[in-house]
Structure formats: structure tokens, C-alpha cells
Short mmCIF file of C-alpha atoms in Angstrom, two decimals:
data_model
loop_
_atom_site.label_atom_id
_atom_site.label_comp_id
_atom_site.label_asym_id
_atom_site.label_seq_id
_atom_site.Cartn_x
_atom_site.Cartn_y
_atom_site.Cartn_z
CA MET A 1 0.00 0.00 0.00
CA SER A 2 1.25 3.54 -0.78
CA ASP A 3 1.54 6.37 1.74
CA ALA A 4 -1.62 7.96 0.35
CA LYS A 5 -4.01 9.06 3.09
CA TYR A 6 -7.36 9.06 1.30
CA VAL A 7 -9.72 7.16 -0.98
CA MET A 8 -11.97 8.80 -3.55
CA ALA A 9 -15.42 7.63 -4.59
CA ILE A 10 -17.11 8.68 -7.80
CA ASP A 11 -20.87 8.58 -7.29
CA GLN A 12 -22.53 8.74 -10.70
CA GLY A 13 -26.16 9.19 -9.70
CA THR A 14 -29.49 9.86 -11.37
CA THR A 15 -29.38 13.63 -10.93
CA SER A 16 -25.70 14.42 -10.42
CA THR A 17 -22.15 13.12 -10.44
CA ARG A 18 -20.04 13.55 -7.32
CA ALA A 19 -16.45 12.93 -6.31
CA ILE A 20 -16.05 12.47 -2.55
CA ILE A 21 -12.76 12.02 -0.74
CA PHE A 22 -12.78 9.99 2.49
CA ASP A 23 -10.14 9.57 5.19
CA HIS A 24 -9.29 6.31 6.97
CA ASP A 25 -12.07 6.84 9.52
CA GLY A 26 -14.65 6.99 6.73
CA GLN A 27 -15.19 10.73 7.21
CA VAL A 28 -15.83 13.09 4.31
CA VAL A 29 -12.85 15.32 3.50
CA THR A 30 -14.02 17.15 0.36
CA VAL A 31 -16.83 16.91 -2.20
CA GLY A 32 -17.20 17.96 -5.82
CA GLN A 33 -20.69 17.73 -7.31
CA PHE A 34 -22.31 18.70 -10.62
CA GLU A 35 -25.88 18.07 -11.77
CA HIS A 36 -26.70 16.90 -15.27
CA GLU A 37 -29.74 17.59 -17.40
CA GLN A 38 -32.83 15.39 -17.14
CA ILE A 39 -34.07 14.88 -20.69
CA PHE A 40 -37.76 13.99 -21.27
CA PRO A 41 -38.31 13.58 -25.04
CA ARG A 42 -41.88 12.34 -24.52
CA ALA A 43 -44.13 10.91 -21.81
CA GLY A 44 -42.42 7.97 -20.09
CA TRP A 45 -39.01 8.62 -21.68
CA VAL A 46 -36.09 9.68 -19.49
CA GLU A 47 -32.59 10.23 -20.85
CA HIS A 48 -29.16 11.58 -19.84
CA ASP A 49 -26.33 12.82 -22.04
CA PRO A 50 -23.39 10.43 -21.45
CA ASN A 51 -20.91 13.07 -22.62
CA GLU A 52 -22.23 15.47 -19.98
CA ILE A 53 -21.86 12.74 -17.35
CA TRP A 54 -18.23 12.14 -18.32
CA ALA A 55 -17.49 15.89 -18.41
CA ASN A 56 -19.08 16.29 -14.96
CA THR A 57 -17.03 13.36 -13.64
CA ARG A 58 -13.83 15.15 -14.60
CA ARG A 59 -15.09 18.43 -13.13
CA ALA A 60 -16.16 16.76 -9.89
CA VAL A 61 -12.77 15.06 -9.45
CA ALA A 62 -10.94 18.34 -10.08
CA HIS A 63 -13.22 20.22 -7.70
CA ALA A 64 -12.87 17.66 -4.89
CA LEU A 65 -9.07 17.84 -5.14
CA ALA A 66 -9.08 21.65 -5.39
CA MET A 67 -11.20 22.03 -2.24
CA SER A 68 -8.04 21.37 -0.23
CA ASP A 69 -4.89 23.35 -1.01
CA ASP A 70 -2.51 20.44 -0.58
CA LEU A 71 -4.42 17.57 -2.21
CA THR A 72 -3.29 15.94 -5.45
CA GLY A 73 -3.86 12.60 -7.12
CA ASP A 74 -0.77 11.32 -5.28
CA ASP A 75 -2.73 11.52 -2.02
CA ILE A 76 -5.41 9.13 -3.29
CA ALA A 77 -4.76 5.45 -2.57
CA ALA A 78 -7.60 4.19 -4.79
CA VAL A 79 -10.82 5.19 -6.51
CA GLY A 80 -14.16 3.42 -6.24
CA ILE A 81 -17.12 3.92 -8.57
CA THR A 82 -20.80 3.69 -7.69
CA ASN A 83 -23.60 4.42 -10.11
CA GLN A 84 -27.24 4.49 -11.12
CA ARG A 85 -27.50 0.84 -11.97
CA GLU A 86 -29.92 0.05 -14.79
CA THR A 87 -29.25 3.14 -16.91
CA ALA A 88 -27.85 1.92 -20.23
CA VAL A 89 -25.22 3.48 -22.51
CA VAL A 90 -24.14 2.25 -25.96
CA TRP A 91 -21.04 3.81 -27.51
CA ASP A 92 -18.63 3.47 -30.43
CA LYS A 93 -15.33 2.04 -29.22
CA THR A 94 -13.37 3.66 -32.06
CA THR A 95 -14.63 7.21 -31.52
CA GLY A 96 -15.71 7.07 -27.86
CA ARG A 97 -19.00 8.72 -28.77
CA PRO A 98 -22.38 7.40 -27.56
CA VAL A 99 -24.72 6.39 -30.37
CA TYR A 100 -27.70 7.64 -28.36
CA ASN A 101 -28.42 9.26 -25.01
CA ALA A 102 -28.27 7.04 -21.93
CA ILE A 103 -31.71 5.53 -21.32
CA VAL A 104 -32.43 5.97 -17.61
CA TRP A 105 -33.70 3.29 -15.24
CA GLN A 106 -37.02 5.17 -14.85
CA ASP A 107 -37.71 5.07 -18.61
CA THR A 108 -40.72 2.99 -19.73
CA ARG A 109 -40.31 2.96 -23.54
CA THR A 110 -39.27 -0.70 -23.63
CA GLN A 111 -42.64 -2.05 -22.48
CA LYS A 112 -43.45 -3.48 -25.93
CA ILE A 113 -40.06 -5.21 -26.07
CA CYS A 114 -40.66 -6.71 -22.63
CA ASP A 115 -44.15 -7.87 -23.62
CA GLU A 116 -42.81 -9.55 -26.77
CA LEU A 117 -40.05 -11.29 -24.82
CA ALA A 118 -42.51 -12.44 -22.16
CA GLY A 119 -44.81 -14.04 -24.75
CA ASP A 120 -46.78 -16.98 -23.40
CA GLU A 121 -44.20 -17.67 -20.67
CA GLY A 122 -44.88 -14.41 -18.84
CA VAL A 123 -42.73 -11.78 -17.15
CA ASN A 124 -40.82 -14.38 -15.12
CA ARG A 125 -39.45 -16.10 -18.23
CA TYR A 126 -35.81 -15.47 -17.24
CA LYS A 127 -36.20 -15.07 -13.48
CA ASP A 128 -34.65 -18.44 -12.58
CA ILE A 129 -31.51 -17.41 -14.46
CA CYS A 130 -31.11 -13.71 -13.70
CA GLY A 131 -33.35 -13.19 -10.65
CA LEU A 132 -35.37 -10.45 -12.35
CA PRO A 133 -38.79 -10.17 -14.00
CA LEU A 134 -39.11 -8.72 -17.48
CA ALA A 135 -39.65 -5.02 -16.83
CA THR A 136 -38.75 -1.67 -18.37
CA TYR A 137 -36.56 -1.02 -15.31
CA PHE A 138 -33.64 -3.16 -16.43
CA ALA A 139 -30.80 -2.39 -18.83
CA GLY A 140 -31.00 -5.27 -21.34
CA PRO A 141 -34.23 -4.24 -23.10
CA LYS A 142 -32.96 -0.64 -23.24
CA VAL A 143 -29.96 -1.79 -25.27
CA THR A 144 -32.29 -3.73 -27.57
CA TRP A 145 -34.31 -0.55 -28.13
CA ILE A 146 -31.18 1.45 -29.05
CA LEU A 147 -29.99 -1.18 -31.50
CA ASP A 148 -33.45 -1.38 -33.08
CA ASN A 149 -34.09 2.34 -33.31
CA VAL A 150 -30.79 4.14 -33.93
CA GLU A 151 -29.86 4.14 -37.60
CA GLY A 152 -26.84 1.95 -38.29
CA ALA A 153 -26.44 0.86 -34.66
CA ARG A 154 -27.27 -2.81 -35.14
CA GLU A 155 -24.90 -3.14 -38.09
CA LYS A 156 -22.10 -1.51 -36.09
CA ALA A 157 -22.83 -3.75 -33.10
CA GLU A 158 -22.70 -6.89 -35.21
CA ARG A 159 -19.36 -5.75 -36.66
CA GLY A 160 -18.01 -5.47 -33.12
CA ASP A 161 -17.69 -1.68 -33.16
CA LEU A 162 -20.05 -0.88 -30.27
CA LEU A 163 -19.79 -1.34 -26.53
CA LEU A 164 -22.56 -1.31 -23.93
CA GLY A 165 -22.63 -0.78 -20.23
CA THR A 166 -24.28 0.75 -17.23
CA THR A 167 -22.78 4.11 -16.29
CA ASP A 168 -20.00 2.54 -14.20
CA SER A 169 -18.60 0.96 -17.36
CA TRP A 170 -18.93 4.22 -19.30
CA VAL A 171 -17.04 6.19 -16.64
CA LEU A 172 -14.39 3.49 -16.05
CA TRP A 173 -13.68 3.11 -19.79
CA HIS A 174 -13.01 6.84 -20.10
CA MET A 175 -11.08 7.08 -16.81
CA THR A 176 -8.67 4.36 -17.96
CA GLY A 177 -7.99 5.89 -21.38
CA GLY A 178 -11.11 5.61 -23.52
CA VAL A 179 -10.18 5.06 -27.18
CA ASN A 180 -6.54 4.87 -26.07
CA GLY A 181 -6.87 1.57 -24.24
CA GLY A 182 -9.85 2.07 -21.94
CA ILE A 183 -10.83 -0.95 -19.85
CA HIS A 184 -14.31 -2.34 -20.56
CA VAL A 185 -15.39 -3.87 -17.26
CA THR A 186 -18.38 -3.98 -14.92
CA ASP A 187 -18.82 -5.62 -11.55
CA VAL A 188 -21.18 -8.41 -10.52
CA THR A 189 -23.69 -6.07 -8.86
CA ASN A 190 -24.22 -3.96 -11.96
CA ALA A 191 -24.18 -6.99 -14.25
CA SER A 192 -26.96 -8.49 -12.13
CA ARG A 193 -29.23 -5.53 -13.07
CA THR A 194 -29.09 -6.01 -16.83
CA MET A 195 -31.21 -9.21 -17.06
CA LEU A 196 -28.28 -10.65 -19.02
CA MET A 197 -26.21 -12.31 -16.25
CA ASP A 198 -26.59 -15.80 -14.81
CA LEU A 199 -26.81 -15.26 -11.03
CA GLU A 200 -25.14 -18.55 -10.16
CA LYS A 201 -22.38 -18.61 -12.77
CA LEU A 202 -21.74 -14.82 -12.72
CA THR A 203 -21.37 -14.93 -16.49
CA TRP A 204 -23.36 -13.44 -19.35
CA ASP A 205 -26.13 -15.77 -20.48
CA GLU A 206 -25.84 -16.41 -24.21
CA GLY A 207 -29.48 -17.47 -24.54
CA ILE A 208 -30.91 -14.28 -23.03
CA CYS A 209 -28.51 -12.14 -25.06
CA ALA A 210 -29.63 -13.94 -28.20
CA ASP A 211 -33.31 -13.46 -27.34
CA MET A 212 -32.70 -9.73 -26.82
CA ARG A 213 -30.58 -9.64 -30.01
CA ILE A 214 -27.57 -8.20 -28.19
CA PRO A 215 -24.16 -9.25 -29.63
CA MET A 216 -21.90 -10.69 -26.91
CA SER A 217 -18.99 -8.59 -28.24
CA MET A 218 -20.65 -5.48 -26.79
CA LEU A 219 -20.59 -6.71 -23.21
CA PRO A 220 -18.07 -5.67 -20.56
CA GLU A 221 -16.04 -8.23 -18.64
CA ILE A 222 -17.68 -9.13 -15.32
CA ARG A 223 -15.35 -8.74 -12.34
CA SER A 224 -15.68 -8.67 -8.56
CA SER A 225 -16.69 -5.52 -6.67
CA ALA A 226 -13.24 -5.00 -5.11
CA GLU A 227 -10.11 -5.52 -7.18
CA VAL A 228 -7.78 -3.34 -9.22
CA TYR A 229 -9.33 -2.96 -12.67
CA GLY A 230 -6.81 -0.46 -14.01
CA GLU A 231 -5.25 2.94 -13.38
CA GLY A 232 -6.31 6.50 -14.04
CA ARG A 233 -5.42 7.72 -17.55
CA ARG A 234 -2.10 9.47 -17.98
CA GLN A 235 -3.56 12.90 -18.84
CA GLY A 236 -6.13 12.93 -16.03
CA PHE A 237 -6.15 14.29 -12.47
CA LEU A 238 -5.90 10.72 -11.13
CA SER A 239 -3.07 9.54 -13.35
CA GLY A 240 -1.74 6.21 -12.13
CA VAL A 241 -4.23 5.91 -9.25
CA PRO A 242 -5.72 2.39 -8.99
CA ILE A 243 -9.41 2.19 -9.81
CA ALA A 244 -10.28 -0.70 -7.57
CA GLY A 245 -13.95 -0.82 -6.59
CA ILE A 246 -17.32 -0.86 -8.36
CA LEU A 247 -20.72 -1.30 -6.74
CA GLY A 248 -24.14 -0.36 -8.03
CA ASP A 249 -25.51 2.45 -5.90
CA GLN A 250 -27.86 0.41 -3.70
CA GLN A 251 -25.35 -2.35 -3.13
CA ALA A 252 -22.76 0.31 -2.31
CA ALA A 253 -25.08 1.78 0.32
CA THR A 254 -25.62 -1.70 1.77
CA PHE A 255 -21.84 -2.17 2.00
CA GLY A 256 -21.34 1.31 3.44
CA GLN A 257 -23.99 0.56 6.09
CA ALA A 258 -21.98 -2.52 7.14
CA CYS A 259 -24.88 -4.89 6.41
CA PHE A 260 -22.61 -7.92 6.34
CA GLU A 261 -24.77 -10.44 8.23
CA ARG A 262 -27.73 -12.41 6.89
CA GLY A 263 -30.95 -10.58 7.67
CA MET A 264 -29.37 -7.14 7.92
CA ALA A 265 -31.19 -4.61 5.76
CA LYS A 266 -30.89 -1.01 4.66
CA ASN A 267 -33.30 1.34 2.91
CA THR A 268 -32.11 4.24 0.77
CA TYR A 269 -34.54 7.14 0.43
CA GLY A 270 -33.61 8.97 -2.74
CA THR A 271 -35.26 9.61 -6.10
CA GLY A 272 -36.75 6.17 -5.62
CA ASN A 273 -36.62 3.85 -2.64
CA PHE A 274 -34.39 0.80 -2.56
CA MET A 275 -34.32 -1.74 0.22
CA LEU A 276 -31.79 -4.57 0.28
CA MET A 277 -31.61 -7.47 2.70
CA ASN A 278 -28.43 -9.53 2.90
CA THR A 279 -29.32 -13.22 2.39
CA GLY A 280 -25.77 -14.55 2.63
CA THR A 281 -24.06 -16.77 0.09
CA GLU A 282 -27.25 -18.65 -0.78
CA ILE A 283 -29.54 -17.38 -3.55
CA VAL A 284 -33.05 -16.79 -2.21
CA ARG A 285 -35.60 -16.95 -5.03
CA SER A 286 -38.40 -14.49 -4.43
CA GLN A 287 -41.98 -15.73 -4.58
CA ASN A 288 -43.35 -12.35 -3.49
CA GLY A 289 -42.44 -9.82 -6.16
CA LEU A 290 -38.89 -9.00 -5.08
CA LEU A 291 -35.64 -9.07 -7.02
CA THR A 292 -32.87 -11.56 -6.34
CA THR A 293 -29.61 -9.75 -6.89
CA VAL A 294 -25.91 -9.81 -6.09
CA CYS A 295 -25.15 -7.85 -2.92
CA TYR A 296 -21.35 -7.77 -3.30
CA LYS A 297 -18.31 -9.89 -4.06
CA ILE A 298 -15.01 -8.85 -2.51
CA GLY A 299 -12.11 -10.15 -4.59
CA ASP A 300 -11.96 -13.95 -4.55
CA ALA A 301 -14.33 -14.31 -1.58
CA ASP A 302 -17.71 -15.97 -1.95
CA THR A 303 -20.47 -13.98 -3.63
CA VAL A 304 -23.02 -12.49 -1.22
CA TYR A 305 -26.61 -12.18 -2.46
CA ALA A 306 -29.58 -10.05 -1.49
CA LEU A 307 -33.30 -9.64 -1.85
CA GLU A 308 -34.26 -6.21 -3.11
CA GLY A 309 -37.43 -4.21 -3.22
CA SER A 310 -37.25 -1.34 -5.70
CA ILE A 311 -39.74 1.52 -5.46
CA ALA A 312 -39.82 3.91 -8.41
CA VAL A 313 -41.08 7.10 -6.77
CA SER A 314 -40.33 8.49 -3.31
CA GLY A 315 -38.13 11.61 -3.25
CA SER A 316 -39.20 12.42 -6.80
CA LEU A 317 -42.79 12.71 -5.51
CA ILE A 318 -41.69 15.60 -3.30
CA GLN A 319 -39.99 17.18 -6.33
CA TRP A 320 -43.28 16.75 -8.21
CA LEU A 321 -45.17 18.57 -5.46
CA ARG A 322 -42.65 21.40 -5.80
CA ASP A 323 -42.09 21.59 -9.56
CA ASN A 324 -45.38 20.44 -11.06
CA LEU A 325 -47.94 21.60 -8.49
CA GLY A 326 -46.11 24.46 -6.78
CA LEU A 327 -47.42 23.17 -3.44
CA ILE A 328 -44.04 23.87 -1.84
CA SER A 329 -41.13 26.05 -2.94
CA SER A 330 -38.39 23.73 -1.64
CA ALA A 331 -38.27 20.06 -0.78
CA ALA A 332 -37.48 20.88 2.85
CA GLU A 333 -40.85 22.64 3.22
CA VAL A 334 -42.80 19.41 2.85
CA GLU A 335 -42.20 18.36 6.46
CA GLU A 336 -43.40 21.67 7.89
CA LEU A 337 -46.53 21.45 5.73
CA ALA A 338 -47.13 17.82 6.73
CA ARG A 339 -46.77 18.70 10.43
CA SER A 340 -49.46 21.36 10.14
CA VAL A 341 -52.03 18.53 10.37
CA ASP A 342 -52.40 15.61 12.78
CA ASP A 343 -52.80 12.87 10.16
CA ASN A 344 -53.49 12.38 6.45
CA GLY A 345 -57.17 13.33 6.77
CA GLY A 346 -58.13 10.07 5.08
CA ALA A 347 -56.12 10.84 1.90
CA TYR A 348 -53.73 8.28 0.39
CA PHE A 349 -51.29 9.12 -2.40
CA VAL A 350 -50.05 6.23 -4.57
CA PRO A 351 -47.28 7.68 -6.79
CA ALA A 352 -47.37 5.12 -9.61
CA PHE A 353 -46.11 7.68 -12.12
CA SER A 354 -44.26 5.05 -14.16
CA GLY A 355 -46.14 1.99 -12.96
CA LEU A 356 -45.61 0.15 -9.70
CA PHE A 357 -42.32 -1.60 -8.95
CA ALA A 358 -41.92 -4.07 -6.07
CA PRO A 359 -43.80 -6.04 -4.99
CA TYR A 360 -46.47 -5.55 -7.70
CA TRP A 361 -44.58 -4.99 -10.98
CA ARG A 362 -47.64 -3.42 -12.60
CA GLN A 363 -46.60 -1.36 -15.61
CA ASP A 364 -50.29 -0.59 -16.25
CA ALA A 365 -50.65 1.36 -12.98
CA ARG A 366 -50.66 5.15 -12.77
CA GLY A 367 -50.65 7.55 -9.84
CA ALA A 368 -53.74 8.20 -7.73
CA LEU A 369 -54.74 10.45 -4.84
CA VAL A 370 -57.75 8.81 -3.18
CA GLY A 371 -59.96 9.26 -0.13
CA LEU A 372 -60.50 12.97 -0.81
CA THR A 373 -63.18 14.95 1.01
CA ARG A 374 -63.75 18.68 1.45
CA PHE A 375 -61.85 18.36 4.73
CA VAL A 376 -58.55 17.54 2.97
CA ASN A 377 -56.12 20.45 2.57
CA LYS A 378 -52.57 20.81 1.26
CA GLY A 379 -51.15 19.74 4.62
CA HIS A 380 -52.96 16.41 4.34
CA ILE A 381 -51.68 15.98 0.78
CA ALA A 382 -48.10 16.67 1.91
CA ARG A 383 -48.46 14.15 4.72
CA ALA A 384 -50.00 11.57 2.37
CA ALA A 385 -47.05 12.04 0.03
CA LEU A 386 -44.54 11.39 2.83
CA GLU A 387 -46.52 8.44 4.17
CA SER A 388 -46.58 6.81 0.73
CA THR A 389 -42.83 6.22 1.00
CA ALA A 390 -43.21 4.48 4.36
CA PHE A 391 -46.18 2.39 3.21
CA GLN A 392 -44.33 1.23 0.08
CA SER A 393 -41.30 0.33 2.19
CA ARG A 394 -43.46 -1.71 4.55
CA GLU A 395 -44.86 -3.67 1.61
CA VAL A 396 -41.31 -4.50 0.56
CA VAL A 397 -40.34 -5.57 4.11
CA GLU A 398 -43.34 -7.89 4.35
CA ALA A 399 -42.44 -9.46 1.00
CA MET A 400 -38.83 -9.92 2.16
CA LEU A 401 -39.86 -11.61 5.37
CA ALA A 402 -42.22 -13.91 3.48
CA ASP A 403 -39.41 -14.90 1.09
CA ALA A 404 -36.90 -15.36 3.92
CA LYS A 405 -39.24 -17.34 6.17
CA ASN A 406 -37.62 -20.67 5.30
CA GLU A 407 -34.18 -19.13 5.85
CA ASP A 408 -35.03 -18.25 9.46
CA ILE A 409 -34.32 -14.55 8.81
CA GLU A 410 -36.14 -11.79 10.66
CA LEU A 411 -35.88 -8.01 10.68
CA THR A 412 -34.95 -6.47 14.03
CA GLU A 413 -34.01 -2.98 12.83
CA LEU A 414 -33.73 -1.01 9.60
CA LYS A 415 -30.66 1.06 8.70
CA VAL A 416 -31.56 4.05 6.55
CA ASP A 417 -29.74 6.58 4.37
CA GLY A 418 -30.44 9.09 1.62
CA GLY A 419 -31.72 12.65 1.56
CA MET A 420 -35.18 11.94 2.94
CA THR A 421 -33.79 10.59 6.20
CA ALA A 422 -33.45 14.23 7.31
CA ASN A 423 -37.26 14.23 7.54
CA ASP A 424 -38.11 13.26 11.14
CA THR A 425 -41.83 12.96 10.40
CA LEU A 426 -41.21 10.39 7.67
CA MET A 427 -38.66 8.41 9.68
CA GLN A 428 -40.96 8.24 12.72
CA PHE A 429 -43.85 7.09 10.54
CA GLN A 430 -41.55 4.48 8.97
CA ALA A 431 -40.68 3.08 12.41
CA ASP A 432 -44.38 3.12 13.30
CA GLN A 433 -45.32 1.16 10.17
CA LEU A 434 -42.55 -1.43 10.53
CA GLY A 435 -42.73 -1.87 14.28
CA VAL A 436 -38.91 -1.91 14.54
CA PRO A 437 -36.32 0.81 15.19
CA VAL A 438 -35.13 2.89 12.22
CA ILE A 439 -31.46 3.92 12.49
CA ARG A 440 -29.53 6.61 10.59
CA PRO A 441 -25.70 6.58 10.55
CA LYS A 442 -23.49 9.57 11.33
CA VAL A 443 -21.95 9.53 7.84
CA ALA A 444 -24.90 10.05 5.52
CA GLU A 445 -22.89 9.43 2.33
CA THR A 446 -23.22 5.67 2.61
CA THR A 447 -23.43 5.04 -1.16
CA ALA A 448 -20.17 6.78 -1.97
CA LEU A 449 -18.61 5.41 1.21
CA GLY A 450 -19.45 1.84 0.21
CA ALA A 451 -17.66 2.27 -3.13
CA ALA A 452 -14.71 3.86 -1.34
CA TYR A 453 -14.52 0.94 1.10
CA ALA A 454 -14.53 -1.60 -1.74
CA ALA A 455 -11.67 0.19 -3.49
CA GLY A 456 -9.74 0.75 -0.26
CA ILE A 457 -10.06 -2.89 0.77
CA ALA A 458 -8.76 -3.97 -2.64
CA VAL A 459 -5.50 -2.02 -2.18
CA GLY A 460 -5.07 -2.67 1.55
CA PHE A 461 -6.05 0.81 2.73
CA TRP A 462 -8.72 -0.79 4.93
CA ASP A 463 -8.58 -4.20 6.57
CA GLY A 464 -11.72 -5.74 5.12
CA GLU A 465 -15.16 -5.71 6.71
CA ARG A 466 -13.67 -5.28 10.18
CA ASP A 467 -12.68 -1.66 9.48
CA VAL A 468 -16.04 -0.89 7.89
CA ILE A 469 -17.86 -2.13 10.99
CA ALA A 470 -15.51 -0.18 13.26
CA ASN A 471 -16.10 3.05 11.34
CA TRP A 472 -19.91 2.78 11.29
CA ALA A 473 -21.59 4.92 13.97
CA GLU A 474 -25.23 5.63 14.82
CA ASP A 475 -26.49 9.19 14.51
CA LYS A 476 -30.21 8.94 15.32
CA ARG A 477 -32.77 6.26 16.12
CA TRP A 478 -36.55 6.33 15.80
CA GLU A 479 -38.50 3.85 17.94
CA PRO A 480 -42.05 2.74 16.98
CA GLN A 481 -44.79 4.63 18.83
CA MET A 482 -48.04 3.87 16.96
CA ASP A 483 -50.37 1.27 18.49
CA GLU A 484 -50.93 -1.87 16.46
CA GLU A 485 -54.60 -1.22 15.71
CA GLU A 486 -53.86 2.16 14.11
CA ARG A 487 -50.85 0.74 12.27
CA GLU A 488 -52.95 -1.98 10.67
CA ARG A 489 -55.89 0.35 9.92
CA THR A 490 -53.76 2.82 7.97
CA PHE A 491 -51.91 0.05 6.13
CA ARG A 492 -55.18 -1.64 5.15
CA LEU A 493 -56.43 1.62 3.62
CA TRP A 494 -53.11 2.10 1.83
CA LYS A 495 -53.38 -1.33 0.20
CA LYS A 496 -56.94 -0.50 -0.81
CA ALA A 497 -55.68 2.72 -2.41
CA VAL A 498 -53.03 0.81 -4.37
CA THR A 499 -55.68 -1.33 -6.07
CA LYS A 500 -57.25 1.86 -7.49
CA THR A 501 -54.16 2.44 -9.65
CA PHE A 502 -54.31 -0.88 -11.52
CA ASP A 503 -55.35 -1.31 -15.17
CA TRP A 504 -55.17 2.40 -15.96
CA VAL A 505 -52.97 2.14 -19.07
CA ASP A 506 -54.74 0.62 -22.05
CA ASP A 507 -54.52 0.94 -25.82
CA ASP A 508 -55.97 4.45 -25.75
CA VAL A 509 -54.02 5.87 -22.80
CA VAL A 510 -50.23 6.24 -22.68
#
């Protein structure tokens, strides 16, 4: 190990790209962050400009180093990458240019492709292999759409001129030299979100790739989550620095939260909501609408798996209240508005803006605000919006416990992270709905921290999981306070509200 004192994480997220430098105690030293444009070409389509993401990565790295007068790339022992997982990029390996914008995980344009692939076998056609249902969420069908709809793309792909990847691969390829020898790699966690990887073998499945008409030559090499993949390009700010960790954002948060034991779970409250429960080295096949995914794989150690519940809309619902309705002028105002009333006034908000993810997987659902009376005011609507996140998370927890019943796994507490954990009203209601303590760590940047830990472990900066556990510290805890009768009454009405969103999309409504 070098004498370098820090590890950097690049967090390529849905709304911004950040470079965060951590010290050996897992504390944030400096941060560089730049937002990128959200592109909405039509209803249900969400895109990002990959060139803007790469430019912002370089800017964020430079800014993070410049925030301290004496920091240079020589002070960085390793770099880890974490990323928005299912967002797909296809680019020309000879020019380095994307053939189309990145299609974001929230995008729903691939529904027809998913329906055609499902055929008579249904959405679970590939679930035994890849752990995932056929859904617009995942990266594989997005690549199929690009190859089918961008002029000349399929011909180039079949000639071997195109590469594909989630945004970790796009960033890593450029960081290690791009057209001048860039490394085309992804890790097991990101590969497990494409629908193209065999969960047991940790290899690309030729049959699924053939069904989706994706040439194998496009695919990155699958590696572990913690090993040296390559070094920073010669002309960059991180020249010669080992790039040694990759974890999809939710797996990175799970790692950063030190959820290393079977049954430990974390929930990230961001644009969407993502709960992962560590199920150990055994693959637990979900029978209750959850995803079976890779949790992490550190070097040559055994692969650790997880059950995941993915919720499409949580924090973005608060943004919608601000930007689309003008109900609040800043996201922070939602809690004050929600606390102006004692309860939701009988109103329930189901934010199925792009269908329902776990545990329903209903692409035909659309958002609904139900239970309205003349009594309901904007405070009730704000509270209903916050409560929807907690209700959706409870549904995921119940599905997880049902799946893990035979594994003798139970939930005794929930570790939480993400921007919405600053909202005390939401966190208390979450504890009330789950009936277990909800715990927030002192270092809120658990996603970036998880990627940093993976990279640091790979180069010996940290001594494995032991140092991660030692660094983790509790900041705040919310204990359940609601009585069981009220808990079950509100949850019963929530589930009733969810049924009102089904079957909304038909041939005449997009």
C-alpha cells in the first residue's frame, strides 16, 4: 500500500455526479458535485447525455481535489465507482461517442419489447436465471431498443464496433484511457441488473442475449466488486491511481452501512426507494415480487446475495409537489406542511407515475390520490405524500420476510440513508409502520462510502469488513410509537388505495 491518506469515490447518480474524498475513519474530506440535465423527449421517456456525465465526472474530481490546497492525485490510494444501476449506454469504441443518449432506469419505452419477450411464458421467463422479471426497469431491453431504433447501430454492433454498459462501465472506460486503451469492465452487482447475467455462474447468459438480439462482443467483462481494474489515464487528475472498486448504488449503500450479516437490511430514500436485505451466500428466489440480486463480491471471496425491493417514486414525488404543483417552494418545506395537520385526513397518495415496482410490478398502474373529502387540505396531501414512501417500504419488508421465512431470517431494525432521512416525520412514521427501530448513521454518504470501502479494501487501505464495521456509527434512532390497531388500519387503507391504480394504461391511454 502507498503512503496515500485518502480514498476517492465517484458517485454517478441519477441527478448528479459527485467525487467524494474519504479519510481512513470513513469521514468526508471534500466533495465535488455537478448536476446533469434530465431529458424527457416524450411521456415515459427519461434520458441523460453520457458526454455530460463524463465531463461532470472530470469536473467533480478536479473540484474535490481543489477544495483542499494540498491535495493531489498522489494523495489518493484508490478510486471506487458507484452508479445508477440500470441506466444503459451504448457507444462506439473507435470514436468514444455514444450512439444515443443514456436511457435511464425510470424510462418505460421498452414495455413493448418486454411484452414480446414475455410471450406466453410471462414476465418471469428469465427469473430463474437472472433473478429479475421482465420489466422496463432493467438495462438489457434498453440496449435492444437502441440497436433497433438508432440508424446503423445494429450493423455496427454486429461488426463489433459498439460497446454497452451501465454508467459505471462508461465512466471506467473513459477514466482508464477511452479510445486509447480504456478498460471495458463492470462488476457483478451492476451486471446483475441487466437481465443478461446468470446469477449462479456470474457470467453473461448467451441465450438471453440472443433473445434480446444483443451481440456478446458489446458486453463488458464481469469482475468482482473489489479488485484493481486499471489505473487512471495518464492525462487525467488521477493519473496512475488504482481504480479498484465498483458497486451499483444500492449495493454500495448496503456495504457502506456494514450490512454484512444475513438478515441485515438497509433502505435508501432517494429519487426512488431501494431496500436490500443480505441473504448470505445462498440465492433466495423471491416468490413475493422481489428481485434476487448480487449484494457484493469482494475479490476472490464468496459472492453475497440479497433480496431487493425497488420503489420507483419516493423523493421524486416531493420534487413533483414542488415543480409540477407548486405546493411547496423547496423540498425541505414538505415536512413543515405535513406537520401542520395531525394525520393524512383520510387521503392516500399512490405515486405510480411510471407503474408500480416491487412487490407488484404493474406497468399498467398510474398515480392516484384517493380518499378525498372537502376536509382535505394541502397539509394532508403533503403528509399523504410522505406516508406513501413508508407504506411502500413496509410492503417491501413484508415481501422480504415472506421470502426469507424458510431461511429463518427476521428483521430487528432497519438502517436508513439518503436525503429523505433528514425528515423526522417520515422516519418516525416508517418506524411506526414497521414496528422496529429505524437507524440513521453519522456519515450520511453511505453510497459513496461503500464504493470507497470496496476500493480501499482492494489495495489494503482498509482491513476488510472489520474496518467498515468499526467506522460505522449511529447518529439517530426512531423507535415505533403507533399502536398496532392504528398501524394496521392505515396500512389496510393504503393497500386498498393501491388497487385503485391498476389497469389504468390501455390501448388508448399512454
